[in-house]
Amino acid sequence: MTERLIVVLGDQLTPQISSLRGGDKERDVVLMCEVWEEATYVRHHKKKIAFIFSCMRHFASELRKEGWTVDYRTLQQTGRSSSFTGEVHGAVLRHEPQRIVVTTPGEWRVLQDMRVWPERFKVPVDIVEDDRFVCSPAEFATWAEGRKQLRMEFFYREMRRKTGLLMDGDGPVGGRWNFDRENRKAAKPDLLMPRPLRFTPDTITQKVLSLVAERFSNHFGDLEPFWFGVTREEAEQALVHFVTTTLPRFGDYQDAMLEGEPFLYHSVLSIYMNVGLLDPLDVCRRVEAAYRSGQVPLNAAEGYIRQIIGWREFVRGIYWLKMPDYVEENYFGHRRTVPEFYWTGETDMACLGAAIGQTKREAYAHHIQRLMLTGNFALLAGVSPQALHEWYLLVYADAFEWVELPNTLGMSQFGDGGVLASKPYVASGAYIKRMSNYCASCRYDVAKPYGPDACPFNPLYWAFLDRHREKLAANPRMAQMYRTWDRLSDERRSLTLASAEVFLDKLDADTSPEKAAPAVDSDDIADTIVRLCTERGQGKTLCPSEVARALVDNDDQWRDLMPDVRRVAGTLAAQGRIRVSQAGKLVDAASARGPIRLSLAPQKKSRSRFS
Ligand code: FAD
Ligand code: DLZ
Ligand code: SF4
């Protein structure tokens, strides 16, 4: 009989991961599974699925070489309706383990599913901490407690002290914690650009590429050329390549953007760190060593280390501190759907065309493109942070909810009202012109403030500030912008606002009706829930997606309606008209994460069954 069934997920590909550490190669079985639900709960970029599946298959063979018994289930074996829970169930039947061990997943949704496993499988489940981070969620919560504001810079100093990275006794090396002032140079096209290391797909990767091409052809993005590393050795080579060729200028050009240069001086290592092929702390130590041996300047080393032990750790702390409510936050009440061109890359705006085009090709855009191009535009245009969150989660190969959600909803959309950022990251075309060379080849004129040829970022920027004055004017960091806006003539202001409106109307008209966010009345949702539950019959359940699909007759729209269906279901449950359950237990529709089921409220005599 198997002692432990050790479940290893697609972003837990670290031989020393906590779930494996206490394991026994003679008596335990490792379960790894490619499952449909993980690949499709958002329609991930084809390259991302291929990357994860190939890394998983290589990791399984690495574990087998080390003597582990691995029960690896390919997508061909698990099939179209597979999920983690279904696969673990199958493995429990096959191996009859005495307990299940798994490292805490990176998504709240998956953790909620796991919490049901003990009762479902009648086997104890140890969900052990993911200690591949410098700061645990508990430590972050302690740090955050009692603070009026959570600011990365102060958290980062703590992490420097804790790790000893770039420390000189009790103080920072070089006398300053942060060398960002030196890191805002605009890149010149004639600079000699390094490129991330590329790898040729081996036979395992080639098989995965065929699988993804066959099964996920309707997903976003280009599958090939596929050049990501998929093993620990390849990730290590990519790290060495970065430190020796690219890191020296990472700091200088961290905020720059350049036409035809998707990677600039960025490391393209997040994919490897996020799935577990590189240890983030080890990466930082190697960067520090490069500084201490004189290979790279301090502004580069400090800037890079701050991204990892500062931002990466900080956003994870926020995620676990604020979930599950965080994902629903929408400070500005933005409702617009993701513009059509975010899916096609076809736009006259040269900067966005470049960022989205490379996102399609590479499943990668660097930070400033994500923040100041696609993020900035979406915020100015009033795109729903939830819709945008889904977009970012599916388009980037490094996107896992713990890191993507706080960056999107918090940093980029200010959807949390300032938990993560002290002010919205919004900018007009002037910023983009300063930091890039996109404007030179754009059909729009970055110098024009309004009118049909004006750079759309310009009127949208002022219209955004004007629209949200009540929420933003009191923020001291925004005061100067409001003063500038108020100094403009009435005529100039109204021409600017009109220009923004014309642009947004056109944006809406260009968004295909299939993708437009459905507007369905709450009463209609309530009627449909009750009707479908009644049709299904007493004691039978249905999925909220069935309600959403019944309300909109389009394959893409129903997802956008899901938050509303859950909200209305919660109201109906509070009124005692229906019940909302998860794995047979009554739950609160608003706070429950993971799949819920709806059913008619039981008649009085059967009510005791659930009490
Ligand atoms: P580099 O520029 O070389 O930076 C070095 C490393 O620092 C990265 O590999 C990454 O591990 C870390 N890092 C840098 N900035 C951040 C940050 N803000 N948060 C967390 N880690 C950071 N990063 C992800 O890993 N996954 C995501 O899904 C993700 N979504 C984002 C969404 C938005 C809207 C924004 C604005 C940022 C997002 N980021 C995300 C952060 C950042 O853009 C990426 O980490 C970075 O672009 C990855 O490329 P790189 O490895 O070349 O990074
Ligand atoms: C993202 C992803 C995808 C596409 N597929 C799988 C999979 O088939 N099997 C798996 O174990 N993990 C996958 N993942 C990663 C999981 O979604 C990830 O573990 C959760 O998002 C938790 O971070
Ligand atoms: Fe982007 Fe505006 Fe410049 Fe065009 S003019 S590239 S839209 S910032």
XYZ file of C-alpha atoms and ligand atoms in Angstrom:
695
model
C 0.000 0.000 0.000
C 1.183 3.520 -0.764
C 2.008 5.638 2.245
C 1.666 9.086 0.714
C 0.223 10.339 -2.511
C 2.303 13.455 -3.176
C 0.541 15.775 -5.599
C 2.850 18.080 -7.570
C 1.226 20.848 -9.622
C 2.478 22.435 -12.817
C 4.060 25.388 -11.037
C 5.667 23.283 -8.295
C 8.526 21.823 -10.331
C 11.190 22.085 -7.634
C 12.903 18.910 -6.387
C 13.165 20.364 -2.857
C 9.541 21.491 -2.740
C 7.928 21.052 0.681
C 5.554 18.275 -0.413
C 8.481 16.099 -1.562
C 10.847 16.952 1.288
C 9.304 14.648 3.846
C 8.616 11.934 1.283
C 9.879 8.397 1.075
C 10.897 7.223 -2.397
C 10.239 3.579 -1.475
C 6.703 4.004 -0.202
C 5.231 7.145 -1.761
C 3.793 7.898 -5.182
C 4.073 11.294 -6.849
C 1.022 12.322 -8.870
C 1.356 14.824 -11.703
C -1.472 15.449 -14.127
C -2.195 17.509 -17.192
C -5.820 18.502 -16.768
C -8.339 20.161 -19.006
C -9.750 22.416 -16.314
C -6.381 24.070 -15.603
C -5.719 24.633 -19.285
C -9.154 26.082 -19.997
C -10.638 27.826 -16.938
C -9.163 30.751 -18.787
C -8.052 30.007 -22.320
C -4.317 30.209 -21.723
C -1.922 31.195 -24.489
C -0.883 28.129 -26.483
C 2.797 28.730 -25.626
C 1.979 28.840 -21.926
C 0.211 25.475 -21.991
C 3.035 23.953 -24.016
C 5.618 25.411 -21.639
C 3.899 24.050 -18.543
C 3.163 20.607 -19.969
C 6.684 20.209 -21.298
C 8.260 21.394 -18.032
C 5.994 18.970 -16.155
C 6.974 16.027 -18.356
C 10.676 16.827 -18.007
C 10.319 17.239 -14.263
C 8.555 13.874 -13.967
C 11.466 12.210 -15.732
C 13.925 14.058 -13.456
C 12.043 12.717 -10.420
C 11.998 9.182 -11.815
C 15.758 9.381 -12.342
C 16.083 10.341 -8.689
C 14.193 7.203 -7.709
C 10.639 8.458 -7.249
C 7.617 6.538 -8.479
C 5.693 9.038 -10.584
C 2.131 8.492 -11.714
C 2.122 10.972 -14.611
C -1.156 11.501 -16.400
C -0.981 13.105 -19.824
C -3.883 15.058 -21.260
C -4.545 12.160 -23.637
C -5.139 9.990 -20.550
C -7.053 12.497 -18.432
C -9.366 13.761 -21.194
C -11.629 16.702 -21.749
C -13.448 16.855 -18.437
C -10.425 16.331 -16.195
C -9.708 18.365 -13.079
C -7.243 18.168 -10.195
C -9.945 16.817 -7.908
C -11.034 14.158 -10.414
C -7.444 13.067 -11.004
C -6.616 12.880 -7.315
C -9.757 10.815 -6.838
C -8.610 8.386 -9.540
C -5.143 8.185 -7.971
C -6.622 7.536 -4.521
C -8.521 4.569 -5.981
C -5.416 3.294 -7.800
C -2.865 3.698 -5.007
C -4.959 3.654 -1.812
C -2.640 6.077 -0.004
C -2.739 6.589 3.742
C -2.513 10.325 3.249
C -2.258 12.938 0.560
C 0.457 15.589 0.680
C 0.489 18.706 -1.453
C 2.234 22.060 -1.324
C -0.142 25.053 -1.064
C -1.112 26.050 -4.600
C -0.573 29.521 -6.025
C -4.267 30.153 -6.531
C -7.046 30.567 -4.014
C -9.415 28.712 -6.368
C -7.277 25.563 -6.285
C -6.771 25.790 -2.516
C -10.544 25.849 -2.020
C -10.855 22.671 -4.075
C -8.130 20.998 -2.013
C -9.856 21.830 1.245
C -12.708 19.546 0.184
C -10.429 16.589 -0.539
C -10.266 15.048 2.985
C -14.018 14.659 3.187
C -14.376 13.704 -0.444
C -11.702 11.005 -0.448
C -11.841 10.013 3.232
C -8.063 10.368 3.350
C -6.159 12.922 5.468
C -4.681 15.719 3.385
C -1.595 17.712 4.417
C -1.491 21.034 2.599
C 2.037 22.145 3.421
C 3.423 25.632 3.073
C 5.090 26.707 -0.143
C 8.383 27.921 1.306
C 10.014 28.851 -1.996
C 9.462 32.482 -1.030
C 11.391 34.770 1.289
C 8.276 35.869 3.164
C 5.444 33.575 4.220
C 1.823 34.787 4.083
C 1.750 34.723 7.901
C 4.914 36.839 8.141
C 3.501 39.284 5.613
C 0.262 39.551 7.576
C 2.268 40.362 10.706
C 4.255 43.000 8.831
C 1.039 44.482 7.411
C -0.862 44.542 10.660
C -1.555 47.994 12.009
C 0.044 49.769 9.059
C -2.058 52.507 7.533
C -0.493 51.929 4.153
C 1.315 48.940 2.715
C 4.222 50.198 0.695
C 6.628 47.963 -1.179
C 9.652 50.133 -0.427
C 9.459 49.555 3.351
C 8.664 45.871 2.929
C 11.650 45.573 0.591
C 14.022 46.975 3.201
C 12.829 44.306 5.614
C 13.526 41.652 2.985
C 17.001 43.063 2.392
C 17.698 42.840 6.107
C 16.215 39.358 6.324
C 18.183 37.932 3.395
C 21.315 40.018 3.910
C 21.290 40.776 0.173
C 23.326 43.868 -0.750
C 23.827 44.741 2.892
C 26.832 46.447 4.359
C 26.506 45.697 8.055
C 23.105 47.090 9.063
C 22.846 49.452 6.115
C 22.408 49.101 2.360
C 25.447 48.723 0.136
C 26.208 52.070 -1.504
C 24.387 53.986 1.215
C 20.975 53.915 -0.468
C 18.248 51.287 -0.592
C 17.092 52.189 -4.052
C 18.904 53.391 -7.179
C 15.824 53.922 -9.331
C 16.785 57.489 -10.117
C 19.537 56.075 -12.326
C 17.181 53.611 -13.976
C 15.009 55.715 -16.243
C 17.047 56.044 -19.409
C 15.271 55.837 -22.755
C 16.856 53.143 -24.953
C 18.399 54.045 -28.294
C 17.763 51.756 -31.276
C 21.472 51.594 -32.082
C 22.376 50.040 -28.726
C 23.654 46.509 -29.089
C 20.719 44.454 -27.837
C 21.286 41.156 -26.090
C 18.642 38.471 -26.634
C 17.291 35.885 -24.208
C 18.769 32.432 -24.675
C 16.661 30.249 -26.992
C 16.358 26.477 -26.854
C 15.465 23.988 -29.563
C 12.467 21.784 -28.693
C 13.491 18.192 -27.911
C 11.264 15.182 -28.641
C 9.256 15.612 -25.432
C 8.537 19.255 -26.268
C 7.733 18.377 -29.866
C 5.091 15.905 -28.694
C 3.613 18.528 -26.394
C 3.573 21.049 -29.242
C 1.573 18.604 -31.385
C -0.830 18.004 -28.517
C -1.366 21.714 -27.912
C -1.748 22.422 -31.636
C -4.411 19.732 -31.846
C -6.369 20.383 -28.632
C -6.033 24.129 -28.064
C -6.116 25.557 -31.567
C -8.805 28.064 -30.532
C -6.662 29.520 -27.735
C -4.893 32.881 -27.926
C -1.412 33.285 -29.359
C 1.202 31.651 -31.558
C 2.479 28.246 -30.552
C 5.622 28.391 -32.640
C 8.428 29.214 -32.769
C 8.706 27.736 -29.275
C 12.055 28.518 -27.677
C 11.557 28.536 -23.888
C 13.782 26.309 -21.789
C 11.846 23.470 -20.172
C 14.349 21.885 -17.778
C 16.281 23.020 -14.737
C 19.538 22.897 -16.727
C 18.129 25.091 -19.468
C 16.721 27.574 -16.971
C 20.159 27.673 -15.348
C 21.774 28.404 -18.715
C 19.262 31.199 -19.300
C 20.186 32.668 -15.914
C 23.931 32.550 -16.598
C 23.355 34.116 -20.007
C 21.302 36.923 -18.466
C 23.790 37.711 -15.711
C 26.747 37.816 -18.064
C 25.256 39.569 -21.086
C 22.164 41.550 -20.125
C 22.187 42.392 -16.430
C 24.851 45.124 -16.638
C 22.380 47.386 -18.435
C 19.179 46.083 -16.820
C 18.995 49.026 -14.470
C 19.652 51.780 -16.992
C 16.955 50.695 -19.422
C 14.455 49.091 -17.084
C 11.671 51.519 -18.045
C 12.520 51.830 -21.721
C 10.507 50.542 -24.691
C 11.751 50.103 -28.210
C 10.060 49.135 -31.460
C 11.077 45.630 -32.563
C 12.782 44.872 -29.231
C 10.362 42.817 -27.149
C 12.887 41.934 -24.435
C 15.348 44.846 -24.244
C 17.477 44.321 -21.133
C 14.904 42.250 -19.257
C 15.775 38.816 -17.995
C 12.793 36.757 -19.226
C 13.332 34.596 -16.162
C 9.904 34.989 -14.517
C 8.626 31.926 -16.393
C 11.351 29.779 -14.861
C 11.030 31.180 -11.352
C 7.254 30.931 -11.364
C 7.107 27.229 -12.262
C 9.959 26.358 -9.899
C 12.845 25.742 -12.293
C 14.858 28.581 -10.768
C 15.037 29.484 -7.096
C 14.384 33.263 -6.809
C 16.705 33.671 -3.831
C 19.483 31.842 -5.643
C 18.920 34.147 -8.642
C 19.338 37.157 -6.335
C 22.502 35.750 -4.770
C 24.017 35.228 -8.205
C 23.141 38.793 -9.158
C 24.703 40.071 -5.942
C 27.846 38.022 -6.612
C 28.073 39.579 -10.092
C 27.965 43.017 -8.474
C 30.479 42.163 -5.756
C 32.930 40.790 -8.326
C 32.664 44.000 -10.324
C 30.825 42.517 -13.308
C 27.711 44.663 -13.008
C 26.996 48.109 -11.565
C 25.090 48.569 -8.328
C 22.050 50.199 -9.937
C 21.553 47.076 -12.078
C 22.025 44.582 -9.255
C 19.917 46.520 -6.761
C 17.193 47.194 -9.337
C 16.981 43.526 -10.242
C 17.036 42.218 -6.684
C 14.302 44.713 -5.728
C 12.012 43.269 -8.398
C 12.308 39.851 -6.826
C 12.586 40.192 -3.059
C 10.641 43.457 -3.224
C 7.846 43.381 -5.789
C 7.498 39.649 -6.314
C 7.279 38.935 -2.602
C 5.139 41.994 -1.911
C 2.442 41.154 -4.459
C 2.275 37.593 -3.178
C 1.813 38.895 0.353
C -1.022 41.146 -0.810
C -2.664 38.270 -2.684
C -2.892 35.960 0.318
C -3.729 38.823 2.673
C -6.622 40.101 0.583
C -8.131 37.084 -1.102
C -10.877 36.032 -1.717
C -12.532 39.477 -1.839
C -9.635 41.055 -3.713
C -10.551 39.587 -7.077
C -13.957 41.300 -7.013
C -12.668 44.802 -6.225
C -13.453 47.550 -8.703
C -12.702 50.946 -7.144
C -13.684 52.971 -10.184
C -16.680 50.797 -11.089
C -15.245 50.189 -14.564
C -17.374 47.933 -16.761
C -16.016 48.121 -20.301
C -15.015 44.834 -21.876
C -11.450 44.170 -23.064
C -11.114 45.906 -26.463
C -11.253 43.655 -29.482
C -7.725 44.640 -30.552
C -6.300 43.179 -27.336
C -7.082 39.808 -28.937
C -5.925 40.594 -32.459
C -3.162 43.178 -32.012
C -4.744 45.086 -34.883
C -4.765 48.745 -33.960
C -3.442 51.994 -35.372
C -1.841 52.787 -32.042
C 1.748 51.746 -32.728
C 2.688 51.262 -29.080
C -0.254 48.988 -28.282
C 0.058 47.160 -31.590
C 3.676 46.348 -30.714
C 2.964 45.253 -27.140
C -0.021 43.092 -28.049
C 1.630 41.727 -31.186
C 4.613 40.475 -29.206
C 2.271 39.169 -26.508
C 0.604 37.024 -29.169
C 3.920 35.852 -30.574
C 5.946 35.400 -27.406
C 3.471 35.145 -24.502
C 5.729 37.878 -23.091
C 5.777 41.622 -22.665
C 8.086 43.404 -20.277
C 6.910 45.241 -17.211
C 6.603 48.735 -18.640
C 4.653 47.466 -21.621
C 2.248 45.644 -19.285
C 1.929 48.592 -16.934
C 2.164 51.693 -19.090
C 0.776 50.440 -22.401
C -1.889 47.730 -22.087
C -2.584 48.446 -18.399
C -2.569 52.234 -18.748
C -4.816 52.156 -21.810
C -7.306 49.772 -20.173
C -7.520 51.969 -17.084
C -7.990 55.145 -19.093
C -10.632 53.427 -21.217
C -12.517 52.125 -18.180
C -12.078 48.397 -18.769
C -13.426 46.145 -16.039
C -10.497 45.033 -13.842
C -11.975 41.541 -13.689
C -12.124 41.258 -17.477
C -8.584 42.599 -17.724
C -7.394 40.202 -15.019
C -8.648 37.303 -17.128
C -6.799 38.718 -20.133
C -3.467 39.074 -18.323
C -3.862 35.674 -16.714
C -4.267 33.942 -20.030
C -1.902 35.834 -22.332
C 1.393 35.642 -20.415
C 3.421 32.485 -19.914
C 4.482 33.638 -16.442
C 0.931 34.371 -15.252
C -0.295 32.634 -12.113
C -2.979 34.299 -10.101
C -0.894 35.006 -6.973
C 1.399 37.269 -8.974
C -0.798 38.355 -11.873
C -3.891 39.485 -9.954
C -2.254 42.030 -7.602
C -0.206 43.380 -10.489
C -3.251 43.772 -12.715
C -6.043 44.673 -10.374
C -3.906 46.483 -7.806
C -0.855 47.993 -9.427
C -2.123 48.556 -12.925
C -5.862 49.241 -12.472
C -5.944 50.746 -8.960
C -8.977 48.489 -8.566
C -8.199 48.060 -4.865
C -8.381 51.825 -4.310
C -4.737 52.132 -3.320
C -3.813 49.052 -1.292
C -0.914 48.242 -3.569
C -0.097 51.508 -5.315
C -0.153 55.013 -3.910
C -1.669 56.450 -7.089
C -3.007 55.133 -10.384
C -0.354 54.421 -13.007
C -1.852 56.591 -15.733
C -0.011 58.595 -18.336
C -0.675 60.474 -21.531
C 1.183 59.980 -24.795
C 4.011 62.271 -23.656
C 5.286 59.608 -21.233
C 5.211 56.912 -23.915
C 7.021 59.190 -26.329
C 9.694 59.936 -23.738
C 10.305 56.274 -22.911
C 10.028 54.730 -26.397
C 10.339 55.309 -30.119
C 6.870 53.986 -30.962
C 5.347 57.383 -31.676
C 7.598 58.016 -34.663
C 5.818 55.332 -36.696
C 2.319 55.896 -35.335
C -0.657 57.116 -37.346
C -1.568 59.346 -34.381
C 0.147 62.557 -33.398
C 1.437 62.404 -29.863
C 1.682 66.190 -29.680
C -2.004 66.793 -30.396
C -4.231 67.063 -27.340
C -7.559 66.264 -29.018
C -9.198 65.667 -32.374
C -9.273 62.695 -34.728
C -5.492 62.574 -35.175
C -4.550 63.115 -31.547
C -2.799 60.327 -29.708
C -5.765 58.626 -27.965
C -3.846 58.447 -24.688
C -4.032 62.261 -24.478
C -7.780 62.911 -24.315
C -8.387 59.622 -22.498
C -5.925 60.629 -19.806
C -7.658 63.902 -19.008
C -11.118 62.375 -19.354
C -10.133 59.711 -16.829
C -8.948 62.324 -14.334
C -12.060 64.390 -14.903
C -14.376 61.375 -14.503
C -12.798 60.255 -11.247
C -12.118 63.624 -9.671
C -14.087 62.760 -6.559
C -11.976 59.692 -5.923
C -8.586 61.097 -6.849
C -8.397 64.842 -6.293
C -7.611 64.481 -2.592
C -4.562 62.312 -3.353
C -1.559 64.651 -2.962
C 0.292 62.788 -5.700
C -2.485 63.690 -8.151
C -2.874 67.329 -7.152
C -0.501 68.731 -9.763
C -2.386 66.992 -12.578
C -5.692 68.431 -11.443
C -4.140 71.878 -11.217
C -2.934 71.532 -14.815
C -6.366 70.357 -15.978
C -8.126 73.159 -14.161
C -5.862 75.766 -15.717
C -6.968 74.787 -19.233
C -9.657 76.872 -20.919
C -13.250 75.644 -20.831
C -13.125 75.198 -24.565
C -9.977 73.085 -24.458
C -11.406 70.942 -21.694
C -14.666 70.296 -23.481
C -12.906 69.527 -26.781
C -10.684 67.059 -24.905
C -13.624 65.351 -23.221
C -15.567 65.193 -26.477
C -12.554 63.684 -28.205
C -12.290 60.980 -25.535
C -15.972 60.213 -25.896
C -15.759 59.860 -29.663
C -12.789 57.531 -29.283
C -14.511 55.354 -26.683
C -17.706 55.156 -28.746
C -15.648 53.944 -31.658
C -13.837 51.482 -29.410
C -17.180 50.042 -28.306
C -18.466 49.900 -31.858
C -15.300 48.052 -32.936
C -15.671 45.508 -30.173
C -17.448 42.578 -31.723
C -20.853 41.914 -30.178
C -19.677 38.437 -29.159
C -17.060 39.944 -26.866
C -19.142 42.820 -25.485
C -19.963 42.483 -21.806
C -23.573 41.399 -21.547
C -25.884 43.704 -19.658
C -28.547 41.532 -18.074
C -31.014 42.755 -15.530
C -30.728 41.239 -12.039
C -34.424 40.330 -12.102
C -33.917 38.364 -15.311
C -30.993 36.558 -13.729
C -33.070 35.764 -10.641
C -35.992 34.501 -12.732
C -33.689 32.312 -14.783
C -32.002 30.817 -11.718
C -35.335 29.937 -10.137
C -36.770 28.625 -13.419
C -33.769 26.380 -14.142
C -33.609 25.104 -10.555
C -37.332 24.310 -10.703
C -36.948 22.539 -14.041
C -34.026 20.535 -12.674
C -36.200 19.381 -9.791
C -36.032 19.257 -6.028
C -32.742 17.955 -4.677
C -30.917 18.326 -8.027
C -28.232 20.965 -8.587
C -27.031 23.064 -11.486
C -23.911 25.044 -12.250
C -24.141 28.873 -12.349
C -22.616 28.676 -15.838
C -25.817 26.966 -17.022
C -27.701 30.061 -15.889
C -25.225 32.379 -17.593
C -25.368 30.394 -20.822
C -29.174 30.445 -20.753
C -29.130 34.230 -20.509
C -26.716 34.980 -23.329
C -26.629 32.890 -26.421
C -23.011 33.289 -27.188
C -20.081 31.127 -26.281
C -17.832 33.968 -25.163
C -20.238 36.259 -23.339
C -21.481 33.986 -20.616
C -18.225 34.127 -18.642
C -18.604 37.877 -18.179
C -22.000 37.292 -16.634
C -20.745 34.839 -14.017
C -20.020 37.387 -11.242
C -23.554 38.740 -11.630
C -25.063 35.249 -11.541
C -23.140 34.467 -8.350
C -24.196 37.755 -6.801
C -27.881 37.230 -7.595
C -27.650 33.606 -6.435
C -26.362 34.920 -3.099
C -29.356 37.237 -2.795
C -31.799 34.430 -3.628
C -30.099 32.163 -1.099
C -30.369 34.875 1.555
C -34.077 35.109 0.737
C -34.340 31.341 1.238
C -35.461 30.739 -2.359
C -32.474 28.655 -3.446
C -29.493 26.993 -1.828
C -25.865 27.443 -2.822
C -23.538 24.542 -2.122
C -20.002 23.370 -2.655
C -19.211 19.683 -2.437
C -22.618 19.140 -0.783
C -22.131 21.809 1.898
C -24.020 25.077 2.061
C -21.740 28.021 1.299
C -21.956 31.750 0.859
C -22.160 32.482 -2.887
C -20.226 35.735 -2.562
C -17.202 34.396 -0.723
C -17.063 30.789 -1.950
C -14.184 30.179 -4.310
C -14.167 27.358 -6.823
C -17.203 25.721 -8.356
C -20.546 26.161 -6.611
C -23.898 24.501 -7.319
C -27.375 25.967 -7.162
C -30.604 24.165 -6.290
C -34.110 24.896 -5.111
C -34.357 25.510 -1.400
C -35.605 22.266 0.110
C -39.211 22.175 1.269
C -39.661 22.462 5.004
C -39.799 18.756 5.835
C -36.469 18.025 4.081
C -34.731 21.125 5.443
C -33.209 19.286 8.411
C -30.957 17.336 6.045
C -28.794 20.428 5.602
C -29.007 22.031 8.963
P 12.532 41.428 -15.406
O 12.200 42.810 -15.814
O 13.807 40.862 -15.854
O 12.432 41.434 -13.807
C 13.088 40.469 -13.005
C 12.145 39.646 -12.198
O 11.546 40.423 -11.187
C 10.999 39.039 -12.976
O 11.413 37.864 -13.617
C 9.977 38.812 -11.899
O 10.174 37.588 -11.251
C 10.255 39.919 -10.899
N 9.301 41.031 -11.027
C 9.492 42.209 -11.627
N 8.438 43.009 -11.450
C 7.544 42.294 -10.747
C 6.247 42.567 -10.257
N 5.649 43.733 -10.455
N 5.615 41.586 -9.598
C 6.185 40.405 -9.390
N 7.421 40.087 -9.815
C 8.091 41.034 -10.483
N 4.857 38.976 -13.303
C 4.733 37.643 -13.281
O 5.685 36.946 -12.919
N 3.556 37.048 -13.621
C 2.476 37.767 -14.024
O 1.434 37.213 -14.331
C 2.596 39.184 -14.074
N 1.547 39.939 -14.479
C 1.690 41.293 -14.528
C 0.585 42.059 -14.923
C 0.692 43.426 -14.961
C -0.498 44.257 -15.345
C 1.903 44.053 -14.603
C 2.016 45.526 -14.629
C 2.996 43.298 -14.214
C 2.907 41.919 -14.168
N 3.993 41.122 -13.766
C 3.838 39.760 -13.712
C 5.248 41.723 -13.309
C 6.323 41.888 -14.409
O 5.768 42.570 -15.486
C 6.892 40.565 -14.852
O 7.369 39.862 -13.731
C 8.058 40.742 -15.811
O 7.642 41.471 -16.920
C 8.594 39.389 -16.222
O 9.588 39.529 -17.202
P 11.133 39.373 -16.867
O 11.383 38.058 -16.248
O 11.868 39.699 -18.116
O 11.307 40.483 -15.785
C -1.477 26.819 -15.675
C -1.562 25.325 -15.664
C -1.990 24.658 -16.793
C -2.282 25.347 -18.070
N -2.124 23.326 -16.792
C -1.809 22.621 -15.689
C -1.970 21.226 -15.630
O -2.447 20.590 -16.555
N -1.585 20.584 -14.510
C -1.081 21.229 -13.450
O -0.716 20.572 -12.472
N -0.978 22.558 -13.447
C -1.321 23.259 -14.540
N -1.226 24.604 -14.555
C -0.785 25.270 -13.334
C -1.913 25.299 -12.348
O -3.012 26.015 -12.890
C -1.359 25.960 -11.109
O -0.750 25.023 -10.325
C -2.395 26.675 -10.377
O -2.681 27.785 -11.172
C -1.971 27.067 -8.984
O -0.962 28.030 -9.034
Fe 1.095 55.269 -28.689
Fe 0.058 57.721 -28.878
Fe 2.611 57.320 -29.431
Fe 0.742 56.388 -31.064
S 1.169 58.520 -30.620
S 2.549 55.281 -30.349
S -0.853 55.838 -29.624
S 1.647 57.043 -27.441
